[in-house]
mmCIF file of C-alpha atoms in Angstrom:
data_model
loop_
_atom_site.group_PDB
_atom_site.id
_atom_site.type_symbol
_atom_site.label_atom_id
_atom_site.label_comp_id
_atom_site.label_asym_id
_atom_site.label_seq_id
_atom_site.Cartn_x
_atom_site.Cartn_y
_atom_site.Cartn_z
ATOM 1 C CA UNK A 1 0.000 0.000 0.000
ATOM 2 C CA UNK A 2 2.696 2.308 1.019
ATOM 3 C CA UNK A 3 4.575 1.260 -2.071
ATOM 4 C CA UNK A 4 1.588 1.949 -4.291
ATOM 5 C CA UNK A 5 1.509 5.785 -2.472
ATOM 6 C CA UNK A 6 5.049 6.154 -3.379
ATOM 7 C CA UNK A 7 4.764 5.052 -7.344
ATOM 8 C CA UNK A 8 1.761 7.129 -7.506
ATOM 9 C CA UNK A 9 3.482 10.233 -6.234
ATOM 10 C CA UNK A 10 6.803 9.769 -8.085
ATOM 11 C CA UNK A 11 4.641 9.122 -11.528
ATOM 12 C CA UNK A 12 2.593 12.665 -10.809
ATOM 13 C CA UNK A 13 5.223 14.206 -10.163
ATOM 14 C CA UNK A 14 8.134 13.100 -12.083
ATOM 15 C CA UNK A 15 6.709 14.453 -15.606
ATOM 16 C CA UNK A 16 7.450 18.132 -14.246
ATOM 17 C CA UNK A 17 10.416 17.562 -12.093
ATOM 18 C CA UNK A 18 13.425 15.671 -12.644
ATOM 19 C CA UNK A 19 13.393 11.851 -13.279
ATOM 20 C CA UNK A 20 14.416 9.634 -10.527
ATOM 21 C CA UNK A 21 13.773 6.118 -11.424
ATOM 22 C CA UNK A 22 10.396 5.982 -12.388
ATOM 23 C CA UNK A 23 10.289 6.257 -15.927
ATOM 24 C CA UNK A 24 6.546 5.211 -16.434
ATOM 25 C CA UNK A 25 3.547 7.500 -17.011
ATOM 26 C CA UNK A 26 -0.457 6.394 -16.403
ATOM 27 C CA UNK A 27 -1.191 5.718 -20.073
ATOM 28 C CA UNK A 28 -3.795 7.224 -21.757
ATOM 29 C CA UNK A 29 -7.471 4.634 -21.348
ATOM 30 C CA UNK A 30 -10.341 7.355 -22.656
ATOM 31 C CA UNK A 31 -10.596 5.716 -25.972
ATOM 32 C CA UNK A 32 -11.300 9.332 -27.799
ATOM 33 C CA UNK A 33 -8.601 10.714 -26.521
ATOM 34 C CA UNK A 34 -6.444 7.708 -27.566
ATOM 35 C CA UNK A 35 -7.902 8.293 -31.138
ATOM 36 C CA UNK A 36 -8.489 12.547 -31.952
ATOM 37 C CA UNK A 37 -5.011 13.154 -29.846
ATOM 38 C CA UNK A 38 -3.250 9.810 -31.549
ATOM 39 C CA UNK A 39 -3.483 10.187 -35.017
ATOM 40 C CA UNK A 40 -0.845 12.429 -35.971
ATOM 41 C CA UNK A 41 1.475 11.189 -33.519
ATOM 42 C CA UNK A 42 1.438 9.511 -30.107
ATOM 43 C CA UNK A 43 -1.311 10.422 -28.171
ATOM 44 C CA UNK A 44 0.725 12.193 -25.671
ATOM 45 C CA UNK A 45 0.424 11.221 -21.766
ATOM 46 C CA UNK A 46 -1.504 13.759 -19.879
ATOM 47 C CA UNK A 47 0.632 13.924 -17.114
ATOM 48 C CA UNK A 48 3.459 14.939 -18.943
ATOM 49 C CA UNK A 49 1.959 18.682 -18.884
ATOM 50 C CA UNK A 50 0.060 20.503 -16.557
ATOM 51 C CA UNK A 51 -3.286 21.593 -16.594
ATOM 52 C CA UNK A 52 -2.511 25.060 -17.490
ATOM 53 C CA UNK A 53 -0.757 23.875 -20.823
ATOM 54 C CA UNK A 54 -3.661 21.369 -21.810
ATOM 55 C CA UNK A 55 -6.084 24.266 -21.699
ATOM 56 C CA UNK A 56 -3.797 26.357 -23.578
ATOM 57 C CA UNK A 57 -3.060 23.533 -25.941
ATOM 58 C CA UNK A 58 -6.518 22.714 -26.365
ATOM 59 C CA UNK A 59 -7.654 26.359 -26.847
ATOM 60 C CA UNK A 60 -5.129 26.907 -30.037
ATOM 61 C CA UNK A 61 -5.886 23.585 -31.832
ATOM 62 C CA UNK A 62 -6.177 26.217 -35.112
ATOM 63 C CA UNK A 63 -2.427 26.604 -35.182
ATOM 64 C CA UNK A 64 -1.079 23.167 -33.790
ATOM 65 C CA UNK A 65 2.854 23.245 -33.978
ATOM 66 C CA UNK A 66 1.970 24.453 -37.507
ATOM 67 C CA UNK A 67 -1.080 22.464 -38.464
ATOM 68 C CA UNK A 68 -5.146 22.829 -38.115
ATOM 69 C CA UNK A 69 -6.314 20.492 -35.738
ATOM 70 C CA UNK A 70 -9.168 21.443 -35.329
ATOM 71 C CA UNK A 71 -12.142 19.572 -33.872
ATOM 72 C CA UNK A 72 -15.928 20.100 -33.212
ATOM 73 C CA UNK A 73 -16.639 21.605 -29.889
ATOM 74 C CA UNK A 74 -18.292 18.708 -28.211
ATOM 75 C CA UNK A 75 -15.282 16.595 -28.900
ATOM 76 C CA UNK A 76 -12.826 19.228 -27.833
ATOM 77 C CA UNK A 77 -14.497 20.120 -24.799
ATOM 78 C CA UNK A 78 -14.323 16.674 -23.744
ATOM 79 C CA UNK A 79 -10.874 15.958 -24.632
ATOM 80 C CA UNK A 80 -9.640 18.980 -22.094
ATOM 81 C CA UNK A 81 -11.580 17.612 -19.459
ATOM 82 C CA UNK A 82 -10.098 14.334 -19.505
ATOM 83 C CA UNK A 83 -6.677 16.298 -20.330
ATOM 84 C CA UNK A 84 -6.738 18.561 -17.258
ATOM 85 C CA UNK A 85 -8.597 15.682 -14.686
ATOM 86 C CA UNK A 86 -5.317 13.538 -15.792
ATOM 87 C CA UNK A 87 -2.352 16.436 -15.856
ATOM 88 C CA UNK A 88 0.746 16.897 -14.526
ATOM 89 C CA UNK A 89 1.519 18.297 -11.070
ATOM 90 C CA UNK A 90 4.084 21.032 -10.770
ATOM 91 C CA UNK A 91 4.453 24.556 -10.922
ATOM 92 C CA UNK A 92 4.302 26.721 -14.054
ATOM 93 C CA UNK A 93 4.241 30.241 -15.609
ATOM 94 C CA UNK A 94 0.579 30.446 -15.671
ATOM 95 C CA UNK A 95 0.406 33.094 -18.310
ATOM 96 C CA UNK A 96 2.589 31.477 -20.604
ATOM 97 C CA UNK A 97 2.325 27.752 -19.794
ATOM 98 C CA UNK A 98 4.559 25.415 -21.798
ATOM 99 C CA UNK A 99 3.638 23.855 -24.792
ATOM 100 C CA UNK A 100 6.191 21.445 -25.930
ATOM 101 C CA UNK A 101 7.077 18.242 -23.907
ATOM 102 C CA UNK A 102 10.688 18.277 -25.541
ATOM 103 C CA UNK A 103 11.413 22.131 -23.817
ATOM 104 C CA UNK A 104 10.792 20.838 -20.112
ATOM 105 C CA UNK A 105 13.356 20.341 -17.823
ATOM 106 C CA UNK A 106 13.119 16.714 -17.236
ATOM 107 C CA UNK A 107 12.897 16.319 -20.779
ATOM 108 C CA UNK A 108 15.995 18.378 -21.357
ATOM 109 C CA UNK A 109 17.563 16.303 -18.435
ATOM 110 C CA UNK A 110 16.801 12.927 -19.865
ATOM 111 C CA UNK A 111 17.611 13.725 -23.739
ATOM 112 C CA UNK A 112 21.187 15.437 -23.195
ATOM 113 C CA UNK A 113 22.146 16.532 -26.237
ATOM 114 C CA UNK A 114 25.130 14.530 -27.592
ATOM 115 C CA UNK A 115 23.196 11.341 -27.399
ATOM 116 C CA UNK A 116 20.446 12.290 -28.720
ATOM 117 C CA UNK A 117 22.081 13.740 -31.895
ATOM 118 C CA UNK A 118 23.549 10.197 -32.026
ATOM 119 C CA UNK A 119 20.736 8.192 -31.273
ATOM 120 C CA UNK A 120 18.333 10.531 -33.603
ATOM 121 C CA UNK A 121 20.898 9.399 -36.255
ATOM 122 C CA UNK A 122 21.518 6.056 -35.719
ATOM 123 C CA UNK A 123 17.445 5.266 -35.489
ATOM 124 C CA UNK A 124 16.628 8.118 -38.575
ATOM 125 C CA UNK A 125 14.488 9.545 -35.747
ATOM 126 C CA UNK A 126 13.112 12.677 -37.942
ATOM 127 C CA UNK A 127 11.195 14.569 -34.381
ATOM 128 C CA UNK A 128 11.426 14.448 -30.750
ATOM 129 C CA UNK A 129 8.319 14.110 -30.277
ATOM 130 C CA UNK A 130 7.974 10.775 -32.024
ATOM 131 C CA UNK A 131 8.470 8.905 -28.359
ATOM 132 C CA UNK A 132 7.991 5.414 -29.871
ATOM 133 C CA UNK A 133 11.320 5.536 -32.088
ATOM 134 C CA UNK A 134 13.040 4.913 -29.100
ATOM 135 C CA UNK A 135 11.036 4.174 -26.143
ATOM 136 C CA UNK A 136 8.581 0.860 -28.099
ATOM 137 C CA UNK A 137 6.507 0.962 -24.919
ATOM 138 C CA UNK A 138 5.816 4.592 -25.498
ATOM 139 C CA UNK A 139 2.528 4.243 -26.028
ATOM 140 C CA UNK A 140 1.633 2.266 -22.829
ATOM 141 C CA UNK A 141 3.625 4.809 -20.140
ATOM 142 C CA UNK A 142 7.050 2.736 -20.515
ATOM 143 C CA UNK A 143 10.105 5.051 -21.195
ATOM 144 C CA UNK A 144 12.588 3.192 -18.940
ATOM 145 C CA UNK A 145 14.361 1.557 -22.177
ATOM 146 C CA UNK A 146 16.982 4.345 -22.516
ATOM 147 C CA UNK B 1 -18.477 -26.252 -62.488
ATOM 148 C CA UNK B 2 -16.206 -23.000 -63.659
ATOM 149 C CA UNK B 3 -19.366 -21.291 -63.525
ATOM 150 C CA UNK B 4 -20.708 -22.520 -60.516
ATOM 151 C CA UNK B 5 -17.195 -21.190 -58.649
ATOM 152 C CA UNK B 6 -17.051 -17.831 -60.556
ATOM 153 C CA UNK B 7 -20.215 -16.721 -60.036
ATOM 154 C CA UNK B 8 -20.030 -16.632 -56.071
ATOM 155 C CA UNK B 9 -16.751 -14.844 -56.382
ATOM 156 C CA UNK B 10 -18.041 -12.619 -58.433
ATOM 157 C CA UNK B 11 -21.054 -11.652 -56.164
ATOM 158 C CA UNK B 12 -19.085 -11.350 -52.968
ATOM 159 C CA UNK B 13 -16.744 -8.770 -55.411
ATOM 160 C CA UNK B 14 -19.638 -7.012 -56.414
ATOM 161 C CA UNK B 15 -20.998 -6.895 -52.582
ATOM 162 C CA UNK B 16 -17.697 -5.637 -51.638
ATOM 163 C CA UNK B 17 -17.244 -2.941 -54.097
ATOM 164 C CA UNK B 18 -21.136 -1.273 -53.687
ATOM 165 C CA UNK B 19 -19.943 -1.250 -50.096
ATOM 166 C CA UNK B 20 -18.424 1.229 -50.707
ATOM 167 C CA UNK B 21 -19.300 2.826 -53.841
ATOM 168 C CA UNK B 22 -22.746 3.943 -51.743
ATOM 169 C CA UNK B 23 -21.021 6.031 -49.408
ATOM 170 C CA UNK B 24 -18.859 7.604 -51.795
ATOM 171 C CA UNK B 25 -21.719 8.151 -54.138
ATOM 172 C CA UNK B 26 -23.292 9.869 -51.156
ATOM 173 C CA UNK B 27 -20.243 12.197 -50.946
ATOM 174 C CA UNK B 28 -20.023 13.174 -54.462
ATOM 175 C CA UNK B 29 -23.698 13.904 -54.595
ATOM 176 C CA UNK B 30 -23.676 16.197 -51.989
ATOM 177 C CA UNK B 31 -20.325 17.839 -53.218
ATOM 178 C CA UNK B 32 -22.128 17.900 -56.632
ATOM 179 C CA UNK B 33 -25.222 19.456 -55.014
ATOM 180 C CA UNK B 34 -23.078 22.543 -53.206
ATOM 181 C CA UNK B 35 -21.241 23.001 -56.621
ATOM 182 C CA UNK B 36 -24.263 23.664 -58.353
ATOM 183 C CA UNK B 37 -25.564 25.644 -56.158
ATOM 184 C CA UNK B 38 -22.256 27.559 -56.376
ATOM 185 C CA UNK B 39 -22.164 27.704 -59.673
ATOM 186 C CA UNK B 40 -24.665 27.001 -61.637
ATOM 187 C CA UNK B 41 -22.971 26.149 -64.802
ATOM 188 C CA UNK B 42 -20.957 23.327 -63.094
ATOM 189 C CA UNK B 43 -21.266 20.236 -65.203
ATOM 190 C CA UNK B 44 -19.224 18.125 -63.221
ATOM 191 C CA UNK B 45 -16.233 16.716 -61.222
ATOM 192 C CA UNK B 46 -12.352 16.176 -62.884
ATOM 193 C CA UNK B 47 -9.515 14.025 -61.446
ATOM 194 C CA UNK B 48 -7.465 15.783 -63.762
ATOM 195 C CA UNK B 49 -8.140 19.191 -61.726
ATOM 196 C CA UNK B 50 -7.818 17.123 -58.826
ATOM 197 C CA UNK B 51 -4.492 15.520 -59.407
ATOM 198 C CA UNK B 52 -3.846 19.066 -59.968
ATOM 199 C CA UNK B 53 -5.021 20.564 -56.536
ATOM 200 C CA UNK B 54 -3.331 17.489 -54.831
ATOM 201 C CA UNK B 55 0.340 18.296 -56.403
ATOM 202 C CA UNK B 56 0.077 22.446 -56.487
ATOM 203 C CA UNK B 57 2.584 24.045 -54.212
ATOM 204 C CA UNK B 58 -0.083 26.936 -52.310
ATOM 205 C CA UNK B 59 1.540 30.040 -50.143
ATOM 206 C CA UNK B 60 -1.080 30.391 -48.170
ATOM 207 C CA UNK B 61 -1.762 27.508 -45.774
ATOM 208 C CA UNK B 62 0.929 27.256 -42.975
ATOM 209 C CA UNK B 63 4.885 27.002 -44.232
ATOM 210 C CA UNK B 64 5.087 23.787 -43.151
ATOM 211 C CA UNK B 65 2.621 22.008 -45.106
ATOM 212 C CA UNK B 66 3.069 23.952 -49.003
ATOM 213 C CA UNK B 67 1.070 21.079 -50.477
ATOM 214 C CA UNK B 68 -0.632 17.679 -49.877
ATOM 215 C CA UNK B 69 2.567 15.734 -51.034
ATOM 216 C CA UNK B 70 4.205 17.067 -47.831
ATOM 217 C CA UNK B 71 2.761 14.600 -45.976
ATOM 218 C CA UNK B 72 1.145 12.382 -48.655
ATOM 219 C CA UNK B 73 4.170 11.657 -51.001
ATOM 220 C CA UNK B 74 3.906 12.724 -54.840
ATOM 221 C CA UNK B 75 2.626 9.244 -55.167
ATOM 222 C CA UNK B 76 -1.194 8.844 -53.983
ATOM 223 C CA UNK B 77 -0.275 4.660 -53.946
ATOM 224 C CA UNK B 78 2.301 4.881 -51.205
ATOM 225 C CA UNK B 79 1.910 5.758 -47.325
ATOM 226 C CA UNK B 80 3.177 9.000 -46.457
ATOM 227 C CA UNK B 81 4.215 10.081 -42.849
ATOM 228 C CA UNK B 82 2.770 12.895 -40.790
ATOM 229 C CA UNK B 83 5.495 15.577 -39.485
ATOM 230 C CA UNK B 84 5.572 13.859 -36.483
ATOM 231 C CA UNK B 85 6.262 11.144 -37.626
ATOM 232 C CA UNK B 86 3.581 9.087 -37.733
ATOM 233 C CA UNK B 87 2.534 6.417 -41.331
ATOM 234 C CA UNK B 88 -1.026 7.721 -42.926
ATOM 235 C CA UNK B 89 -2.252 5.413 -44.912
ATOM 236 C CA UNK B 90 -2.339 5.705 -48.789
ATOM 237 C CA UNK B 91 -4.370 8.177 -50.342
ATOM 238 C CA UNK B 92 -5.462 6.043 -53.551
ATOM 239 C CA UNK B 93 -9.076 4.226 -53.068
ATOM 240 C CA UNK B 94 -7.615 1.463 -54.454
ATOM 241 C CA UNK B 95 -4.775 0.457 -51.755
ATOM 242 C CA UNK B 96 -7.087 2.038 -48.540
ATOM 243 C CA UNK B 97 -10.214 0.368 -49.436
ATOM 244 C CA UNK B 98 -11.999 2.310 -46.736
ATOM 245 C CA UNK B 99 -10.821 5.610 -47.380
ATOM 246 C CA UNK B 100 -13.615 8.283 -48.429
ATOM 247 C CA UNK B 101 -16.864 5.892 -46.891
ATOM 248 C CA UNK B 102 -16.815 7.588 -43.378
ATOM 249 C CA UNK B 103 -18.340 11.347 -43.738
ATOM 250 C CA UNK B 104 -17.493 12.718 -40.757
ATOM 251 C CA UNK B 105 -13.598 11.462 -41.370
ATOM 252 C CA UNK B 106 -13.658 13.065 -44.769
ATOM 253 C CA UNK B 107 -15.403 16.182 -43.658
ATOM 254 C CA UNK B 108 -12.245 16.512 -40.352
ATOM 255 C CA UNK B 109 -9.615 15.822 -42.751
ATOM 256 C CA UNK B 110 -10.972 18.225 -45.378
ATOM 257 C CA UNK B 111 -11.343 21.860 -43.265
ATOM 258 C CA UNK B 112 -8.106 20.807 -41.212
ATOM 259 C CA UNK B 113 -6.105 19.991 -44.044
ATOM 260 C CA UNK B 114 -7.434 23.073 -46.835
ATOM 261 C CA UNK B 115 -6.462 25.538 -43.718
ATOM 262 C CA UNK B 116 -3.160 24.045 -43.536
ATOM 263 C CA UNK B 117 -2.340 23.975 -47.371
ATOM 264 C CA UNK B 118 -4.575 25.996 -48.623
ATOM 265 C CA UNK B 119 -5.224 28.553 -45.715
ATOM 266 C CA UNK B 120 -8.892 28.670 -46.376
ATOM 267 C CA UNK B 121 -11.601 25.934 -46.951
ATOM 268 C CA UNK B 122 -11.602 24.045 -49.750
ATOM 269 C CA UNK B 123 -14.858 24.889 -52.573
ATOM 270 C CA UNK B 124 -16.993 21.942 -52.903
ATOM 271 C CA UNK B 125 -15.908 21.468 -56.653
ATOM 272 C CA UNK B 126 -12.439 20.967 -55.064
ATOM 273 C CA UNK B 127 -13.540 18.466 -52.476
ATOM 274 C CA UNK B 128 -15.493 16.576 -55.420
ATOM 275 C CA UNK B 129 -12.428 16.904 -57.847
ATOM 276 C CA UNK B 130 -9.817 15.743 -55.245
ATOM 277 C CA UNK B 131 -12.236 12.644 -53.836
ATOM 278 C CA UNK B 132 -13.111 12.173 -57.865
ATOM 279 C CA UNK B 133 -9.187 11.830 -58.563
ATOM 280 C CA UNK B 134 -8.184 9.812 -55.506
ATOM 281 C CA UNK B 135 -11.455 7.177 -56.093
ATOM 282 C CA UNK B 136 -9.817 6.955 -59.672
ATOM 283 C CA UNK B 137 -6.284 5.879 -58.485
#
């Protein structure tokens, strides 16, 4: 029981702070979030930004890194819900949350740059943010393979 | 005998094609219907002008998407890869059997994908070229 406290503290909080250990997310389970937030790329673990950024994110879906992503309002509305029930714990600029996973500090922390120029090359990795290039469990909440 | 095997094959071909040939029907029509209405002297749909649409290079959708082959290859027969890196399936009818029989899907992919390229919404003659060209590939 205590053990389960622990994991669940260290997986809320790691996303936002730095890694120590626990390299495992919740994975996503709403099965329209796995599918409108999955189809371009990974659908993304909410706990991997806070809620601040998921409203932000989910407010600007016009311009998405570059692309329309738009959705109908029903599906968006619930989509942020389920985003901001399931975010990330830690503190943030409010006014200008963060967008991109790959620009946090953990991130930053766990991708130093040297080897991830070499493994980017070795693997033809094209983007960052394409988790499962690397990390095959991606998708489930697995990153410890690095 | 060679009859007697053909002509089950060839119903359960025929089942499978009107499958979706109805929905797609369903799409054209209505695209058919807007164009009209648009323009009354529309006589109807081109895959030629749709090839055309799909390979044009456009400056006013977002700089990272000039055209549809930026994601979608020049090739409408082989999978292309979103910019993050994800497969998408082929665009041709013919290799993604189920492409263009879902509404909703084509009506998403359609307003989020003209913004991109295009920066505006596609007309309905473009929607009906485009799905006219990719049903013929």
């Amino acid at each position: 029981m205590r053990f389960t406290a622990l994991v669940l503290s260290a997986t809320l909080l790691a996303p936002l702070t730095a890694m120590a250990g626990e390299d495992s997310v919740p994975p996503v389970t709403d099965p329209l979030v796995k599918k409108e937030c999955g189809e371009c790329h990974m659908a993304f673990q909410p706990a991997f930004l806070p809620a601040a950024s998921w409203r932000k994110m989910m407010a600007t879906l016009g311009d998405h890194f570059g692309e329309d992503a738009s959705l109908d309002a029903v599906t968006r509305d619930k989509i942020e819900s389920y985003l901001v029930a399931n975010a990330g714990r830690g503190r943030v600029d409010r006014a200008n949350p963060p967008l991109r996973i790959t620009e946090l500090n953990w991130f930053r922390h766990e991708h130093r740059e040297g080897e991830v120029r070499r493994m980017r090359a070795k693997r033809n990795v094209k983007t960052l943010a394409d988790c499962a290039a690397c990390h095959r469990d991606a998708d489930r909440g697995y990153f410890e393979d690095d | 005998m060679r009859t007697l095997l053909i002509l089950p094959a060839a119903i359960v071909l025929l089942a499978t094609a009107s499958a979706e040939a109805a929905p797609r029907r369903a799409l054209l029509d209505d695209f058919a219907t807007q164009a009209k209405a648009a323009d009354p002297g529309f006589t109807g749909f081109s895959a030629s002008r749709g090839e055309t649409l799909f390979r044009t290079r456009f400056t006013g959708g977002k700089p990272e998407t000039p055209a549809c082959t930026a994601c979608h290859t020049a090739s409408p027969l082989k999978t292309g890869e979103t910019r993050a890196g994800k497969p998408i399936e082929p665009m041709a009818a013919s290799v993604t059997p189920d492409r263009y029989t879902d509404p909703k899907k084509v009506a998403k992919w359609f307003r989020r994908n003209c913004k991109s390229v295009l920066g505006r919404e596609c007309t309905a003659l473009e929607k009906g070229d485009f799905l006219t060209f990719m049903i013929s590939q």
